[in-house]
């Protein structure tokens, strides 16, 4: 028997139209990411130790576009 994932919505998501949100699930050995508007579609999966560098990469790219 498998334990269902607990999905957590991004703290950057808000209410309103055009809400583009992601959700994450912390699994035993990796972190899964999915689109909150399409929860049954494919997910991205990262080894736990690779998730923080992935986020930092996204943040640095976002900052460079400002």
Coordinates of N, CA and C in Angstrom, one line a residue:
X1 N 0.8 -1.2 0.0 CA 0.0 0.0 0.0 C 0.9 1.2 0.0
X2 N 0.5 2.2 -0.8 CA 1.3 3.5 -0.9 C 0.6 4.6 -0.1
X3 N 1.3 5.5 0.4 CA 0.8 6.6 1.1 C 0.5 7.7 0.1
X4 N -0.7 8.3 0.1 CA -1.0 9.4 -0.8 C -0.1 10.6 -0.6
X5 N 0.2 11.3 -1.6 CA 1.1 12.5 -1.5 C 0.3 13.6 -0.9
X6 N 1.0 14.4 -0.1 CA 0.4 15.7 0.4 C 1.0 16.8 -0.4
X7 N 0.1 17.4 -1.2 CA 0.6 18.5 -2.1 C 0.4 19.8 -1.4
X8 N 1.4 20.7 -1.5 CA 1.4 22.0 -0.9 C 1.5 23.0 -2.0
X9 N 0.6 24.0 -2.0 CA 0.5 25.0 -3.1 C 1.6 26.1 -2.7
X10 N 2.2 26.7 -3.8 CA 3.2 27.7 -3.6 C 2.6 28.9 -2.8
X11 N 3.5 29.4 -2.0 CA 3.1 30.6 -1.2 C 3.0 31.8 -2.1
X12 N 3.5 31.8 -3.3 CA 3.3 32.9 -4.2 C 2.0 32.9 -5.0
X13 N 1.2 31.8 -4.8 CA -0.1 31.8 -5.5 C -1.1 32.7 -4.7
X14 N -1.9 33.3 -5.5 CA -3.0 34.1 -4.9 C -4.3 33.8 -5.5
X15 N -5.3 34.5 -5.1 CA -6.6 34.4 -5.7 C -6.7 35.1 -7.0
X16 N -7.8 34.9 -7.7 CA -8.0 35.7 -8.9 C -7.8 34.9 -10.2
X17 N -8.2 35.6 -11.3 CA -8.1 35.0 -12.6 C -6.6 34.9 -13.0
X18 N -6.3 33.9 -13.9 CA -5.0 33.7 -14.4 C -4.0 33.3 -13.4
X19 N -4.5 32.6 -12.4 CA -3.6 32.2 -11.3 C -2.7 31.0 -11.8
X20 N -1.5 31.2 -12.0 CA -0.5 30.2 -12.4 C 0.2 29.7 -11.1
X21 N -0.1 28.5 -10.7 CA 0.4 27.9 -9.4 C 1.1 26.6 -9.7
X22 N 2.1 26.4 -8.8 CA 2.7 25.0 -8.7 C 2.4 24.5 -7.3
X23 N 2.5 23.2 -7.2 CA 2.4 22.5 -6.0 C 3.5 21.5 -5.8
X24 N 4.0 21.3 -4.6 CA 5.1 20.4 -4.4 C 4.6 19.3 -3.4
X25 N 5.2 18.1 -3.5 CA 5.0 17.0 -2.6 C 6.4 16.5 -2.1
X26 N 6.6 16.5 -0.9 CA 7.9 16.0 -0.3 C 7.8 14.5 -0.1
X27 N 8.4 13.7 -1.0 CA 8.4 12.3 -0.9 C 9.6 11.8 -0.1
X28 N 9.8 10.6 0.1 CA 10.9 10.0 0.9 C 12.2 10.4 0.3
X29 N 12.4 10.2 -1.0 CA 13.7 10.4 -1.6 C 13.8 11.5 -2.6
X30 N 12.6 12.1 -2.9 CA 12.6 13.2 -3.9 C 11.5 14.1 -3.7
X31 N 11.5 15.2 -4.4 CA 10.5 16.3 -4.4 C 9.8 16.2 -5.7
X32 N 8.4 16.2 -5.7 CA 7.6 16.2 -6.9 C 7.0 17.6 -7.1
X33 N 6.9 18.0 -8.3 CA 6.3 19.3 -8.6 C 5.2 19.1 -9.7
X34 N 4.0 19.8 -9.5 CA 3.0 19.7 -10.5 C 2.3 21.0 -10.7
X35 N 1.5 21.1 -11.8 CA 0.7 22.3 -12.1 C -0.6 22.1 -11.3
X36 N -1.0 23.1 -10.5 CA -2.2 23.0 -9.7 C -3.4 23.0 -10.6
X37 N -3.4 23.5 -11.8 CA -4.5 23.5 -12.7 C -4.7 22.2 -13.4
X38 N -3.7 21.3 -13.4 CA -3.7 20.0 -14.1 C -3.1 19.0 -13.2
X39 N -3.7 18.7 -12.0 CA -3.0 17.8 -11.1 C -2.9 16.3 -11.5
X40 N -3.7 15.9 -12.5 CA -3.6 14.5 -12.9 C -2.5 14.3 -14.1
X41 N -2.0 15.4 -14.5 CA -1.0 15.3 -15.6 C 0.4 15.0 -15.0
X42 N 1.4 14.9 -15.8 CA 2.7 14.6 -15.4 C 3.3 15.5 -14.4
X43 N 4.2 15.0 -13.6 CA 4.9 15.8 -12.6 C 6.4 15.8 -12.9
X44 N 7.1 16.8 -12.4 CA 8.6 16.8 -12.4 C 9.0 16.2 -11.1
X45 N 10.1 15.5 -11.1 CA 10.6 14.9 -9.9 C 12.1 15.2 -9.8
X46 N 12.5 15.6 -8.6 CA 14.0 15.9 -8.3 C 14.4 15.1 -7.1
X47 N 15.6 14.6 -7.1 CA 16.2 14.1 -5.9 C 16.2 15.2 -4.8
X48 N 15.9 14.8 -3.6 CA 15.8 15.8 -2.5 C 17.0 16.8 -2.5
X49 N 18.2 16.3 -2.6 CA 19.4 17.1 -2.5 C 19.5 18.1 -3.7
X50 N 18.8 17.8 -4.8 CA 18.9 18.7 -6.0 C 17.8 19.7 -6.1
X51 N 16.8 19.7 -5.2 CA 15.7 20.6 -5.2 C 16.1 22.0 -4.9
X52 N 16.9 22.2 -3.8 CA 17.3 23.6 -3.4 C 18.1 24.2 -4.5
X53 N 19.1 23.6 -5.2 CA 19.8 24.2 -6.3 C 18.9 24.5 -7.5
X54 N 17.9 23.7 -7.7 CA 16.9 23.9 -8.8 C 16.2 25.3 -8.5
X55 N 15.7 25.4 -7.2 CA 15.0 26.7 -6.9 C 15.9 27.9 -7.0
X56 N 17.2 27.8 -6.5 CA 18.1 28.9 -6.7 C 18.3 29.3 -8.1
X57 N 18.4 28.3 -9.0 CA 18.6 28.6 -10.4 C 17.4 29.3 -10.9
X58 N 16.2 28.9 -10.6 CA 15.0 29.7 -11.0 C 15.0 31.1 -10.5
X59 N 15.3 31.3 -9.2 CA 15.4 32.6 -8.6 C 16.4 33.5 -9.3
X60 N 17.6 33.0 -9.6 CA 18.6 33.8 -10.2 C 18.2 34.2 -11.7
X61 N 17.5 33.3 -12.4 CA 17.0 33.6 -13.7 C 15.9 34.7 -13.6
X62 N 15.0 34.5 -12.7 CA 14.0 35.5 -12.5 C 14.5 36.9 -12.2
X63 N 15.5 37.0 -11.3 CA 16.1 38.2 -10.9 C 16.8 38.9 -12.1
X64 N 17.4 38.1 -13.0 CA 18.1 38.6 -14.1 C 17.2 39.2 -15.2
X65 N 15.9 38.9 -15.1 CA 14.9 39.4 -16.1 C 14.3 40.7 -15.6
X66 N 14.6 41.1 -14.4 CA 14.0 42.4 -13.9 C 14.7 43.6 -14.4

